[in-house]
Amino acid sequence: MTDMSLKVEPLPIVEPLIVRLRDAADELGVHDAVLIEVDGQRREYDFQGFSLALYADPDTRLDNDVILIAPGQTSARRLIRANSAHNTLLITEQCDQLCLMCSQPPKKGHIDLFAELETATLLAPANAYIGLSGGEPLLHKRKLFDMLLSLSIIRADLRFHILSNGQHFTDEDIETLQTIGTERILWGIPLYARDADRHDTIVAKQGAFERLIESFAILFEAGALIELRTVVMQQNEAELPAIADFVGTSLPFVERWAIMQLENIGYGRMNWDRSFKDTSTDFENVARAINIATARNVPIQLYNFPLCSVPARYRGLAPASIADWKKKHESFCSGCSQRQRCGGFFEWYDHKKGFRGLTPL
Ligand code: SF4
Protein backbone atom coordinates (compact mmCIF):
# COMPACT_ATOMS: atom_id res chain seq x y z
CA MET A 1 0.00 0.00 0.00
CA THR A 2 1.29 3.44 -0.92
CA ASP A 3 1.82 5.81 1.98
CA MET A 4 -0.53 8.75 1.44
CA SER A 5 1.09 10.84 4.14
CA LEU A 6 4.67 11.97 4.66
CA LYS A 7 6.38 12.79 7.93
CA VAL A 8 7.48 16.45 7.98
CA GLU A 9 9.49 18.48 10.42
CA PRO A 10 7.07 20.95 12.08
CA LEU A 11 6.69 24.36 10.44
CA PRO A 12 5.72 27.64 12.15
CA ILE A 13 2.54 28.10 10.11
CA VAL A 14 -0.93 29.26 11.16
CA GLU A 15 -2.78 28.36 7.92
CA PRO A 16 -2.72 25.12 5.88
CA LEU A 17 0.07 25.23 3.33
CA ILE A 18 0.01 23.79 -0.18
CA VAL A 19 3.44 22.89 -1.55
CA ARG A 20 4.53 21.34 -4.84
CA LEU A 21 7.73 19.34 -4.47
CA ARG A 22 10.23 19.81 -7.30
CA ASP A 23 13.43 17.88 -7.90
CA ALA A 24 14.88 20.64 -10.08
CA ALA A 25 14.67 24.44 -9.99
CA ASP A 26 13.14 25.71 -13.19
CA GLU A 27 10.24 28.15 -13.53
CA LEU A 28 9.40 28.16 -9.85
CA GLY A 29 5.99 29.31 -8.65
CA VAL A 30 5.08 30.52 -5.15
CA HIS A 31 3.98 27.02 -4.11
CA ASP A 32 7.11 25.25 -5.37
CA ALA A 33 9.76 23.81 -3.07
CA VAL A 34 13.08 22.71 -4.59
CA LEU A 35 15.03 19.70 -3.40
CA ILE A 36 18.46 20.72 -2.07
CA GLU A 37 19.63 17.70 -0.07
CA VAL A 38 18.85 14.02 0.43
CA ASP A 39 20.17 12.20 3.48
CA GLY A 40 18.75 8.67 3.72
CA GLN A 41 15.02 9.12 4.20
CA ARG A 42 15.32 12.84 4.96
CA ARG A 43 14.78 15.22 2.06
CA GLU A 44 15.37 18.92 2.52
CA TYR A 45 13.72 21.46 0.25
CA ASP A 46 14.12 25.18 -0.21
CA PHE A 47 10.67 26.77 0.04
CA GLN A 48 10.75 30.52 -0.50
CA GLY A 49 14.13 30.71 1.28
CA PHE A 50 12.99 28.55 4.21
CA SER A 51 13.91 24.94 4.94
CA LEU A 52 11.23 22.29 4.50
CA ALA A 53 12.26 18.78 5.54
CA LEU A 54 10.25 15.62 5.00
CA TYR A 55 10.86 11.89 5.17
CA ALA A 56 10.19 9.28 2.52
CA ASP A 57 11.55 5.97 1.35
CA PRO A 58 14.50 6.72 -1.00
CA ASP A 59 12.68 4.91 -3.82
CA THR A 60 9.57 7.09 -3.54
CA ARG A 61 9.25 9.59 -6.40
CA LEU A 62 7.94 12.91 -5.19
CA ASP A 63 8.83 15.21 -8.10
CA ASN A 64 5.78 17.42 -8.84
CA ASP A 65 3.70 15.86 -6.06
CA VAL A 66 1.46 18.36 -4.27
CA ILE A 67 1.18 18.11 -0.49
CA LEU A 68 -0.91 19.77 2.22
CA ILE A 69 0.77 20.66 5.50
CA ALA A 70 -1.58 21.70 8.31
CA PRO A 71 -0.52 23.87 11.28
CA GLY A 72 0.84 21.82 14.16
CA GLN A 73 0.90 18.60 12.13
CA THR A 74 3.98 16.43 11.72
CA SER A 75 2.65 14.65 8.66
CA ALA A 76 1.67 16.05 5.28
CA ARG A 77 -1.10 14.70 3.03
CA ARG A 78 -0.11 13.76 -0.50
CA LEU A 79 -3.01 15.38 -2.34
CA ILE A 80 -1.71 14.95 -5.88
CA ARG A 81 0.79 12.26 -6.82
CA ALA A 82 2.19 13.35 -10.16
CA ASN A 83 2.85 9.84 -11.46
CA SER A 84 -0.49 8.35 -10.39
CA ALA A 85 -3.76 8.12 -12.31
CA HIS A 86 -5.64 7.69 -9.01
CA ASN A 87 -5.70 11.09 -7.33
CA THR A 88 -8.84 11.70 -5.31
CA LEU A 89 -9.52 14.74 -3.13
CA LEU A 90 -11.86 14.41 -0.16
CA ILE A 91 -14.34 17.30 -0.24
CA THR A 92 -16.18 16.52 2.98
CA GLU A 93 -16.86 13.68 5.40
CA GLN A 94 -20.47 14.75 5.85
CA CYS A 95 -23.26 12.79 4.15
CA ASP A 96 -27.04 12.66 4.24
CA GLN A 97 -27.27 8.91 3.59
CA LEU A 98 -26.06 5.95 5.66
CA CYS A 99 -25.53 3.35 2.94
CA LEU A 100 -24.98 -0.05 4.47
CA MET A 101 -21.87 -0.67 2.33
CA CYS A 102 -20.32 2.80 2.86
CA SER A 103 -16.53 2.53 2.88
CA GLN A 104 -16.11 5.89 4.57
CA PRO A 105 -18.84 6.37 7.17
CA PRO A 106 -19.89 10.00 7.47
CA LYS A 107 -18.87 12.38 10.22
CA LYS A 108 -20.89 15.31 11.52
CA GLY A 109 -18.26 18.02 11.20
CA HIS A 110 -16.82 19.57 8.05
CA ILE A 111 -13.34 20.96 7.61
CA ASP A 112 -13.55 23.45 4.77
CA LEU A 113 -10.49 23.11 2.55
CA PHE A 114 -11.94 24.31 -0.76
CA ALA A 115 -9.33 27.06 -1.18
CA GLU A 116 -6.50 24.62 -0.51
CA LEU A 117 -7.96 21.90 -2.74
CA GLU A 118 -8.38 24.42 -5.56
CA THR A 119 -4.77 25.54 -5.22
CA ALA A 120 -3.59 21.92 -5.19
CA THR A 121 -5.63 21.17 -8.30
CA LEU A 122 -4.16 24.19 -10.09
CA LEU A 123 -0.73 22.62 -9.54
CA ALA A 124 -1.71 19.21 -10.96
CA PRO A 125 0.11 17.85 -14.03
CA ALA A 126 -1.32 18.72 -17.45
CA ASN A 127 -4.46 16.79 -18.45
CA ALA A 128 -4.83 15.21 -15.01
CA TYR A 129 -8.03 13.30 -14.21
CA ILE A 130 -8.92 14.00 -10.60
CA GLY A 131 -11.47 12.31 -8.36
CA LEU A 132 -13.57 14.35 -5.93
CA SER A 133 -15.32 12.37 -3.23
CA GLY A 134 -16.91 12.46 0.20
CA GLY A 135 -19.10 11.99 2.16
CA GLU A 136 -21.42 13.82 -0.15
CA PRO A 137 -19.58 16.62 -1.99
CA LEU A 138 -22.84 18.32 -3.04
CA LEU A 139 -23.72 19.11 0.56
CA HIS A 140 -21.34 22.00 -0.19
CA LYS A 141 -22.67 22.52 -3.69
CA ARG A 142 -22.15 26.27 -4.01
CA LYS A 143 -18.49 26.08 -3.00
CA LEU A 144 -17.90 22.97 -5.09
CA PHE A 145 -19.43 24.56 -8.19
CA ASP A 146 -17.51 27.81 -7.60
CA MET A 147 -14.29 25.80 -7.44
CA LEU A 148 -15.15 23.92 -10.64
CA LEU A 149 -16.16 27.14 -12.43
CA SER A 150 -12.87 28.77 -11.49
CA LEU A 151 -10.85 25.70 -12.52
CA SER A 152 -12.71 25.43 -15.81
CA ILE A 153 -11.30 28.83 -16.76
CA ILE A 154 -7.75 28.48 -15.47
CA ARG A 155 -7.19 24.74 -16.04
CA ALA A 156 -9.47 23.76 -18.90
CA ASP A 157 -7.28 20.69 -19.48
CA LEU A 158 -8.38 19.00 -16.24
CA ARG A 159 -11.18 16.47 -15.97
CA PHE A 160 -12.98 15.26 -12.88
CA HIS A 161 -14.74 12.17 -11.60
CA ILE A 162 -17.14 13.19 -8.84
CA LEU A 163 -18.86 10.70 -6.55
CA SER A 164 -22.29 11.90 -5.46
CA ASN A 165 -25.42 10.30 -4.04
CA GLY A 166 -27.45 12.36 -6.52
CA GLN A 167 -29.73 13.92 -3.90
CA HIS A 168 -28.97 17.60 -4.44
CA PHE A 169 -29.24 18.55 -8.11
CA THR A 170 -31.89 21.14 -8.98
CA ASP A 171 -33.07 22.73 -12.23
CA GLU A 172 -31.04 25.85 -11.36
CA ASP A 173 -27.85 23.78 -11.63
CA ILE A 174 -28.30 23.03 -15.32
CA GLU A 175 -26.78 26.31 -16.49
CA THR A 176 -23.90 26.02 -14.02
CA LEU A 177 -23.10 22.48 -15.13
CA GLN A 178 -23.07 23.59 -18.75
CA THR A 179 -20.84 26.59 -17.97
CA ILE A 180 -18.35 24.36 -16.15
CA GLY A 181 -18.36 22.10 -19.19
CA THR A 182 -20.33 18.86 -19.03
CA GLU A 183 -17.58 16.99 -20.85
CA ARG A 184 -15.17 17.76 -17.99
CA ILE A 185 -17.06 15.88 -15.29
CA LEU A 186 -18.11 12.25 -15.02
CA TRP A 187 -20.62 11.95 -12.18
CA GLY A 188 -20.39 8.60 -10.34
CA ILE A 189 -23.90 8.07 -8.95
CA PRO A 190 -25.17 4.97 -7.15
CA LEU A 191 -28.39 3.09 -7.83
CA TYR A 192 -28.91 0.00 -5.69
CA ALA A 193 -32.34 -1.23 -6.75
CA ARG A 194 -35.06 -0.56 -9.28
CA ASP A 195 -37.72 -0.09 -6.64
CA ALA A 196 -37.90 2.73 -4.13
CA ASP A 197 -38.35 0.60 -1.01
CA ARG A 198 -35.23 -1.51 -1.57
CA HIS A 199 -33.02 1.42 -2.64
CA ASP A 200 -34.20 3.59 0.27
CA THR A 201 -33.58 0.76 2.74
CA ILE A 202 -30.04 0.20 1.45
CA VAL A 203 -29.15 3.92 1.66
CA ALA A 204 -31.17 4.39 4.88
CA LYS A 205 -33.02 7.42 3.57
CA GLN A 206 -36.73 7.64 2.85
CA GLY A 207 -37.47 9.24 -0.51
CA ALA A 208 -33.90 8.83 -1.78
CA PHE A 209 -34.90 6.81 -4.86
CA GLU A 210 -37.50 9.34 -5.97
CA ARG A 211 -35.05 12.21 -5.50
CA LEU A 212 -32.42 10.27 -7.43
CA ILE A 213 -34.73 9.86 -10.41
CA GLU A 214 -35.41 13.64 -10.38
CA SER A 215 -31.67 14.25 -10.37
CA PHE A 216 -31.12 11.94 -13.34
CA ALA A 217 -33.67 13.96 -15.31
CA ILE A 218 -31.81 17.19 -14.43
CA LEU A 219 -28.44 15.72 -15.32
CA PHE A 220 -29.72 14.32 -18.62
CA GLU A 221 -31.20 17.70 -19.49
CA ALA A 222 -27.86 19.37 -18.72
CA GLY A 223 -26.05 16.84 -20.90
CA ALA A 224 -23.97 15.65 -17.93
CA LEU A 225 -21.96 12.43 -18.11
CA ILE A 226 -23.09 9.74 -15.67
CA GLU A 227 -21.38 6.61 -14.46
CA LEU A 228 -24.12 4.64 -12.77
CA ARG A 229 -22.81 2.51 -9.90
CA THR A 230 -24.41 -0.55 -8.31
CA VAL A 231 -22.67 -2.43 -5.50
CA VAL A 232 -23.58 -6.13 -5.51
CA MET A 233 -24.85 -7.29 -2.14
CA GLN A 234 -27.00 -10.07 -0.78
CA GLN A 235 -29.67 -7.37 -0.43
CA ASN A 236 -29.90 -6.64 -4.17
CA GLU A 237 -28.09 -9.44 -6.03
CA ALA A 238 -31.25 -11.22 -7.14
CA GLU A 239 -32.53 -7.89 -8.46
CA LEU A 240 -29.56 -7.23 -10.77
CA PRO A 241 -31.35 -8.39 -13.95
CA ALA A 242 -34.31 -6.14 -13.04
CA ILE A 243 -31.93 -3.21 -12.44
CA ALA A 244 -30.34 -3.92 -15.84
CA ASP A 245 -33.78 -3.82 -17.43
CA PHE A 246 -34.54 -0.52 -15.66
CA VAL A 247 -31.21 1.04 -16.72
CA GLY A 248 -31.71 -0.12 -20.30
CA THR A 249 -35.23 1.28 -20.56
CA SER A 250 -35.23 4.34 -18.25
CA LEU A 251 -31.57 5.43 -18.10
CA PRO A 252 -30.10 4.40 -21.45
CA PHE A 253 -27.99 7.54 -21.80
CA VAL A 254 -25.50 6.75 -19.03
CA GLU A 255 -21.85 6.66 -20.07
CA ARG A 256 -21.55 3.30 -18.40
CA TRP A 257 -23.07 1.14 -15.72
CA ALA A 258 -20.54 -0.13 -13.18
CA ILE A 259 -21.42 -3.23 -11.18
CA MET A 260 -19.13 -3.20 -8.16
CA GLN A 261 -17.94 -5.68 -5.56
CA LEU A 262 -18.15 -4.77 -1.89
CA GLU A 263 -15.25 -3.08 -0.06
CA ASN A 264 -14.41 -4.62 3.31
CA ILE A 265 -14.06 -1.40 5.29
CA GLY A 266 -16.32 1.04 7.14
CA TYR A 267 -19.97 -0.03 7.15
CA GLY A 268 -19.02 -2.54 4.42
CA ARG A 269 -16.94 -4.40 7.00
CA MET A 270 -19.54 -3.99 9.74
CA ASN A 271 -22.22 -5.51 7.48
CA TRP A 272 -19.94 -7.91 5.58
CA ASP A 273 -21.48 -11.20 6.72
CA ARG A 274 -25.01 -10.17 5.76
CA SER A 275 -24.04 -8.23 2.63
CA PHE A 276 -21.08 -9.82 0.80
CA LYS A 277 -22.22 -11.85 -2.20
CA ASP A 278 -19.58 -14.28 -3.39
CA THR A 279 -19.87 -13.79 -7.14
CA SER A 280 -16.90 -16.11 -7.72
CA THR A 281 -19.12 -19.08 -6.85
CA ASP A 282 -22.41 -17.69 -8.18
CA PHE A 283 -22.11 -15.28 -11.09
CA GLU A 284 -25.51 -16.08 -12.57
CA ASN A 285 -27.41 -12.88 -11.79
CA VAL A 286 -24.43 -10.67 -12.64
CA ALA A 287 -24.17 -12.49 -15.98
CA ARG A 288 -27.89 -12.06 -16.67
CA ALA A 289 -27.64 -8.36 -15.81
CA ILE A 290 -24.65 -7.95 -18.15
CA ASN A 291 -26.48 -9.72 -20.97
CA ILE A 292 -29.58 -7.55 -20.57
CA ALA A 293 -27.56 -4.32 -20.38
CA THR A 294 -25.49 -5.33 -23.39
CA ALA A 295 -28.61 -6.15 -25.41
CA ARG A 296 -29.87 -2.63 -24.58
CA ASN A 297 -26.55 -1.03 -25.62
CA VAL A 298 -25.66 0.09 -22.09
CA PRO A 299 -21.86 0.03 -21.72
CA ILE A 300 -21.02 -2.04 -18.65
CA GLN A 301 -17.99 -2.50 -16.41
CA LEU A 302 -17.18 -4.70 -13.41
CA TYR A 303 -15.26 -2.85 -10.68
CA ASN A 304 -13.39 -4.45 -7.77
CA PHE A 305 -13.82 -7.97 -9.19
CA PRO A 306 -10.60 -10.06 -9.08
CA LEU A 307 -10.16 -11.30 -12.64
CA CYS A 308 -10.39 -14.99 -11.71
CA SER A 309 -13.74 -14.38 -9.98
CA VAL A 310 -15.25 -13.57 -13.39
CA PRO A 311 -16.14 -16.19 -16.02
CA ALA A 312 -13.78 -16.01 -19.02
CA ARG A 313 -16.33 -14.52 -21.43
CA TYR A 314 -16.91 -11.49 -19.15
CA ARG A 315 -13.31 -10.83 -18.04
CA GLY A 316 -12.85 -8.09 -20.61
CA LEU A 317 -15.38 -6.02 -18.62
CA ALA A 318 -13.27 -6.11 -15.44
CA PRO A 319 -10.54 -3.42 -15.53
CA ALA A 320 -7.99 -2.99 -12.75
CA SER A 321 -10.24 -0.52 -10.96
CA ILE A 322 -8.83 -0.47 -7.42
CA ALA A 323 -6.65 2.61 -6.88
CA ASP A 324 -2.93 1.92 -6.86
CA TRP A 325 -2.43 3.11 -3.28
CA LYS A 326 -5.00 0.72 -1.74
CA LYS A 327 -4.56 -2.43 -3.80
CA LYS A 328 -2.87 -5.75 -2.96
CA HIS A 329 -2.62 -9.28 -4.25
CA GLU A 330 -2.93 -12.47 -2.23
CA SER A 331 -0.12 -15.02 -1.89
CA PHE A 332 -1.83 -17.40 -4.36
CA CYS A 333 -1.58 -14.69 -7.05
CA SER A 334 2.21 -15.09 -7.34
CA GLY A 335 1.97 -17.74 -10.06
CA CYS A 336 -0.89 -16.17 -11.98
CA SER A 337 -0.29 -15.20 -15.61
CA GLN A 338 -2.88 -12.39 -15.36
CA ARG A 339 -1.46 -10.67 -12.29
CA GLN A 340 -0.41 -7.53 -14.21
CA ARG A 341 -3.87 -7.11 -15.72
CA CYS A 342 -5.83 -8.03 -12.62
CA GLY A 343 -7.08 -5.34 -10.23
CA GLY A 344 -6.47 -7.63 -7.24
CA PHE A 345 -7.97 -6.81 -3.87
CA PHE A 346 -8.43 -3.91 -1.52
CA GLU A 347 -5.64 -3.70 1.06
CA TRP A 348 -8.22 -4.44 3.77
CA TYR A 349 -9.77 -7.46 2.03
CA ASP A 350 -9.88 -10.50 4.34
CA HIS A 351 -9.61 -13.70 2.28
CA LYS A 352 -10.82 -15.85 5.21
CA LYS A 353 -14.25 -14.23 4.71
CA GLY A 354 -13.92 -13.54 1.00
CA PHE A 355 -14.16 -15.21 -2.41
CA ARG A 356 -14.19 -19.03 -2.27
CA GLY A 357 -13.91 -19.72 -6.00
CA LEU A 358 -10.62 -18.09 -7.04
CA THR A 359 -7.97 -19.92 -9.07
CA PRO A 360 -4.80 -18.39 -10.56
CA LEU A 361 -5.15 -18.05 -14.32
S1 SF4 B 1 -5.09 -15.30 -8.98
FE1 SF4 B 1 -4.72 -13.96 -10.75
S2 SF4 B 1 -6.71 -13.34 -11.48
FE2 SF4 B 1 -6.97 -14.21 -9.43
S3 SF4 B 1 -6.90 -12.48 -8.04
FE3 SF4 B 1 -4.82 -13.24 -8.18
S4 SF4 B 1 -3.84 -12.11 -9.84
FE4 SF4 B 1 -6.05 -11.80 -10.01
Tab-separated table of N, CA, C and O in Angstrom, residues 105-157:
chain	number	residue	atom	x	y	z
A	105	PRO	N	-17.671	5.882	6.440
A	105	PRO	CA	-18.839	6.367	7.167
A	105	PRO	C	-18.762	7.854	7.470
A	105	PRO	O	-17.694	8.374	7.797
A	106	PRO	N	-19.899	8.554	7.323
A	106	PRO	CA	-19.889	10.005	7.471
A	106	PRO	C	-19.583	10.481	8.882
A	106	PRO	O	-19.798	9.754	9.848
A	107	LYS	N	-19.086	11.721	8.931
A	107	LYS	CA	-18.872	12.379	10.224
A	107	LYS	C	-19.705	13.651	10.236
A	107	LYS	O	-20.019	14.197	9.176
A	108	LYS	N	-20.023	14.124	11.425
A	108	LYS	CA	-20.890	15.308	11.518
A	108	LYS	C	-20.200	16.578	11.044
A	108	LYS	O	-20.755	17.398	10.338
A	109	GLY	N	-18.949	16.755	11.456
A	109	GLY	CA	-18.255	18.021	11.199
A	109	GLY	C	-17.709	18.112	9.776
A	109	GLY	O	-17.617	17.116	9.059
A	110	HIS	N	-17.391	19.334	9.381
A	110	HIS	CA	-16.822	19.566	8.049
A	110	HIS	C	-15.627	20.497	8.182
A	110	HIS	O	-15.729	21.564	8.800
A	111	ILE	N	-14.507	20.075	7.649
A	111	ILE	CA	-13.339	20.959	7.607
A	111	ILE	C	-13.263	21.519	6.199
A	111	ILE	O	-13.068	20.771	5.242
A	112	ASP	N	-13.458	22.827	6.086
A	112	ASP	CA	-13.550	23.447	4.767
A	112	ASP	C	-12.141	23.705	4.201
A	112	ASP	O	-11.405	24.537	4.712
A	113	LEU	N	-11.810	22.947	3.172
A	113	LEU	CA	-10.486	23.106	2.553
A	113	LEU	C	-10.616	23.456	1.063
A	113	LEU	O	-9.699	23.178	0.288
A	114	PHE	N	-11.745	24.044	0.671
A	114	PHE	CA	-11.945	24.312	-0.755
A	114	PHE	C	-10.812	25.156	-1.352
A	114	PHE	O	-10.329	24.870	-2.448
A	115	ALA	N	-10.386	26.188	-0.631
A	115	ALA	CA	-9.330	27.057	-1.179
A	115	ALA	C	-8.050	26.255	-1.390
A	115	ALA	O	-7.380	26.364	-2.431
A	116	GLU	N	-7.730	25.412	-0.401
A	116	GLU	CA	-6.495	24.616	-0.507
A	116	GLU	C	-6.617	23.568	-1.615
A	116	GLU	O	-5.664	23.342	-2.376
A	117	LEU	N	-7.787	22.933	-1.711
A	117	LEU	CA	-7.956	21.904	-2.744
A	117	LEU	C	-7.908	22.534	-4.143
A	117	LEU	O	-7.371	21.943	-5.083
A	118	GLU	N	-8.443	23.745	-4.255
A	118	GLU	CA	-8.380	24.416	-5.563
A	118	GLU	C	-6.932	24.742	-5.921
A	118	GLU	O	-6.493	24.511	-7.058
A	119	THR	N	-6.184	25.236	-4.949
A	119	THR	CA	-4.766	25.539	-5.216
A	119	THR	C	-4.013	24.273	-5.610
A	119	THR	O	-3.238	24.265	-6.573
A	120	ALA	N	-4.269	23.186	-4.874
A	120	ALA	CA	-3.588	21.924	-5.187
A	120	ALA	C	-3.936	21.471	-6.605
A	120	ALA	O	-3.068	21.017	-7.367
A	121	THR	N	-5.198	21.614	-6.972
A	121	THR	CA	-5.633	21.175	-8.300
A	121	THR	C	-4.993	22.020	-9.387
A	121	THR	O	-4.631	21.511	-10.458
A	122	LEU	N	-4.823	23.311	-9.104
A	122	LEU	CA	-4.163	24.191	-10.087
A	122	LEU	C	-2.731	23.744	-10.371
A	122	LEU	O	-2.175	24.025	-11.433
A	123	LEU	N	-2.134	23.044	-9.393
A	123	LEU	CA	-0.731	22.617	-9.538
A	123	LEU	C	-0.607	21.201	-10.109
A	123	LEU	O	0.496	20.674	-10.231
A	124	ALA	N	-1.729	20.589	-10.445
A	124	ALA	CA	-1.708	19.206	-10.957
A	124	ALA	C	-1.040	19.151	-12.331
A	124	ALA	O	-1.022	20.150	-13.068
A	125	PRO	N	-0.493	17.992	-12.700
A	125	PRO	CA	0.105	17.854	-14.031
A	125	PRO	C	-0.925	18.112	-15.129
A	125	PRO	O	-2.132	17.974	-14.898
A	126	ALA	N	-0.439	18.450	-16.307
A	126	ALA	CA	-1.325	18.720	-17.445
A	126	ALA	C	-2.219	17.518	-17.720
A	126	ALA	O	-1.792	16.360	-17.615
A	127	ASN	N	-3.470	17.810	-18.056
A	127	ASN	CA	-4.456	16.794	-18.454
A	127	ASN	C	-4.781	15.775	-17.364
A	127	ASN	O	-5.227	14.665	-17.666
A	128	ALA	N	-4.551	16.149	-16.104
A	128	ALA	CA	-4.833	15.207	-15.010
A	128	ALA	C	-6.331	14.931	-14.916
A	128	ALA	O	-7.162	15.775	-15.249
A	129	TYR	N	-6.643	13.721	-14.448
A	129	TYR	CA	-8.031	13.297	-14.209
A	129	TYR	C	-8.146	13.105	-12.710
A	129	TYR	O	-7.498	12.220	-12.141
A	130	ILE	N	-8.940	13.943	-12.053
A	130	ILE	CA	-8.925	14.001	-10.598
A	130	ILE	C	-10.279	13.588	-10.030
A	130	ILE	O	-11.329	14.064	-10.479
A	131	GLY	N	-10.241	12.722	-9.031
A	131	GLY	CA	-11.467	12.308	-8.362
A	131	GLY	C	-11.807	13.273	-7.235
A	131	GLY	O	-10.919	13.769	-6.535
A	132	LEU	N	-13.094	13.549	-7.067
A	132	LEU	CA	-13.567	14.347	-5.928
A	132	LEU	C	-14.599	13.483	-5.220
A	132	LEU	O	-15.535	12.984	-5.853
A	133	SER	N	-14.421	13.298	-3.908
A	133	SER	CA	-15.324	12.373	-3.227
A	133	SER	C	-15.713	12.895	-1.858
A	133	SER	O	-15.289	13.954	-1.421
A	134	GLY	N	-16.510	12.112	-1.152
A	134	GLY	CA	-16.915	12.460	0.201
A	134	GLY	C	-16.989	11.185	1.020
A	134	GLY	O	-16.305	10.212	0.695
A	135	GLY	N	-17.934	11.156	1.982
A	135	GLY	CA	-19.097	11.993	2.159
A	135	GLY	C	-19.816	12.361	0.851
A	135	GLY	O	-19.613	11.747	-0.172
A	136	GLU	N	-20.662	13.350	0.987
A	136	GLU	CA	-21.419	13.824	-0.152
A	136	GLU	C	-20.938	15.222	-0.534
A	136	GLU	O	-21.283	16.214	0.120
A	137	PRO	N	-20.159	15.324	-1.623
A	137	PRO	CA	-19.582	16.622	-1.994
A	137	PRO	C	-20.643	17.698	-2.229
A	137	PRO	O	-20.402	18.877	-1.955
A	138	LEU	N	-21.840	17.307	-2.706
A	138	LEU	CA	-22.837	18.323	-3.042
A	138	LEU	C	-23.573	18.892	-1.825
A	138	LEU	O	-24.400	19.788	-1.974
A	139	LEU	N	-23.228	18.421	-0.631
A	139	LEU	CA	-23.717	19.112	0.558
A	139	LEU	C	-23.096	20.502	0.625
A	139	LEU	O	-23.574	21.380	1.329
A	140	HIS	N	-22.005	20.683	-0.099
A	140	HIS	CA	-21.338	22.001	-0.185
A	140	HIS	C	-21.340	22.432	-1.649
A	140	HIS	O	-20.302	22.808	-2.206
A	141	LYS	N	-22.533	22.350	-2.238
A	141	LYS	CA	-22.671	22.516	-3.687
A	141	LYS	C	-22.166	23.861	-4.184
A	141	LYS	O	-21.474	23.931	-5.200
A	142	ARG	N	-22.528	24.943	-3.506
A	142	ARG	CA	-22.147	26.273	-4.009
A	142	ARG	C	-20.630	26.399	-4.088
A	142	ARG	O	-20.058	26.828	-5.090
A	143	LYS	N	-19.958	25.977	-3.016
A	143	LYS	CA	-18.490	26.084	-2.997
A	143	LYS	C	-17.860	25.127	-4.011
A	143	LYS	O	-16.867	25.453	-4.658
A	144	LEU	N	-18.439	23.938	-4.124
A	144	LEU	CA	-17.905	22.974	-5.093
A	144	LEU	C	-18.042	23.517	-6.513
A	144	LEU	O	-17.086	23.488	-7.306
A	145	PHE	N	-19.223	24.028	-6.843
A	145	PHE	CA	-19.435	24.563	-8.189
A	145	PHE	C	-18.543	25.788	-8.440
A	145	PHE	O	-18.010	25.955	-9.538
A	146	ASP	N	-18.396	26.640	-7.423
A	146	ASP	CA	-17.508	27.812	-7.603
A	146	ASP	C	-16.081	27.348	-7.904
A	146	ASP	O	-15.393	27.917	-8.749
A	147	MET	N	-15.640	26.316	-7.198
A	147	MET	CA	-14.291	25.798	-7.443
A	147	MET	C	-14.179	25.254	-8.865
A	147	MET	O	-13.216	25.539	-9.583
A	148	LEU	N	-15.195	24.506	-9.292
A	148	LEU	CA	-15.149	23.922	-10.641
A	148	LEU	C	-15.250	24.997	-11.722
A	148	LEU	O	-14.600	24.896	-12.766
A	149	LEU	N	-16.057	26.039	-11.461
A	149	LEU	CA	-16.156	27.142	-12.429
A	149	LEU	C	-14.806	27.834	-12.574
A	149	LEU	O	-14.343	28.116	-13.680
A	150	SER	N	-14.171	28.103	-11.454
A	150	SER	CA	-12.866	28.766	-11.485
A	150	SER	C	-11.836	27.890	-12.213
A	150	SER	O	-11.098	28.362	-13.085
A	151	LEU	N	-11.826	26.599	-11.883
A	151	LEU	CA	-10.848	25.697	-12.515
A	151	LEU	C	-11.119	25.532	-14.008
A	151	LEU	O	-10.192	25.348	-14.800
A	152	SER	N	-12.398	25.631	-14.391
A	152	SER	CA	-12.713	25.433	-15.811
A	152	SER	C	-12.127	26.560	-16.661
A	152	SER	O	-11.878	26.391	-17.852
A	153	ILE	N	-11.892	27.713	-16.030
A	153	ILE	CA	-11.299	28.833	-16.762
A	153	ILE	C	-9.774	28.720	-16.766
A	153	ILE	O	-9.125	28.840	-17.809
A	154	ILE	N	-9.219	28.447	-15.589
A	154	ILE	CA	-7.747	28.480	-15.475
A	154	ILE	C	-7.096	27.174	-15.923
A	154	ILE	O	-6.000	27.169	-16.463
A	155	ARG	N	-7.766	26.042	-15.664
A	155	ARG	CA	-7.193	24.737	-16.037
A	155	ARG	C	-8.220	23.941	-16.847
A	155	ARG	O	-8.750	22.918	-16.393
A	156	ALA	N	-8.471	24.417	-18.041
A	156	ALA	CA	-9.475	23.762	-18.895
A	156	ALA	C	-9.035	22.367	-19.321
A	156	ALA	O	-9.827	21.603	-19.879
A	157	ASP	N	-7.762	22.021	-19.088
A	157	ASP	CA	-7.275	20.694	-19.479
A	157	ASP	C	-7.682	19.609	-18.477
A	157	ASP	O	-7.620	18.416	-18.792
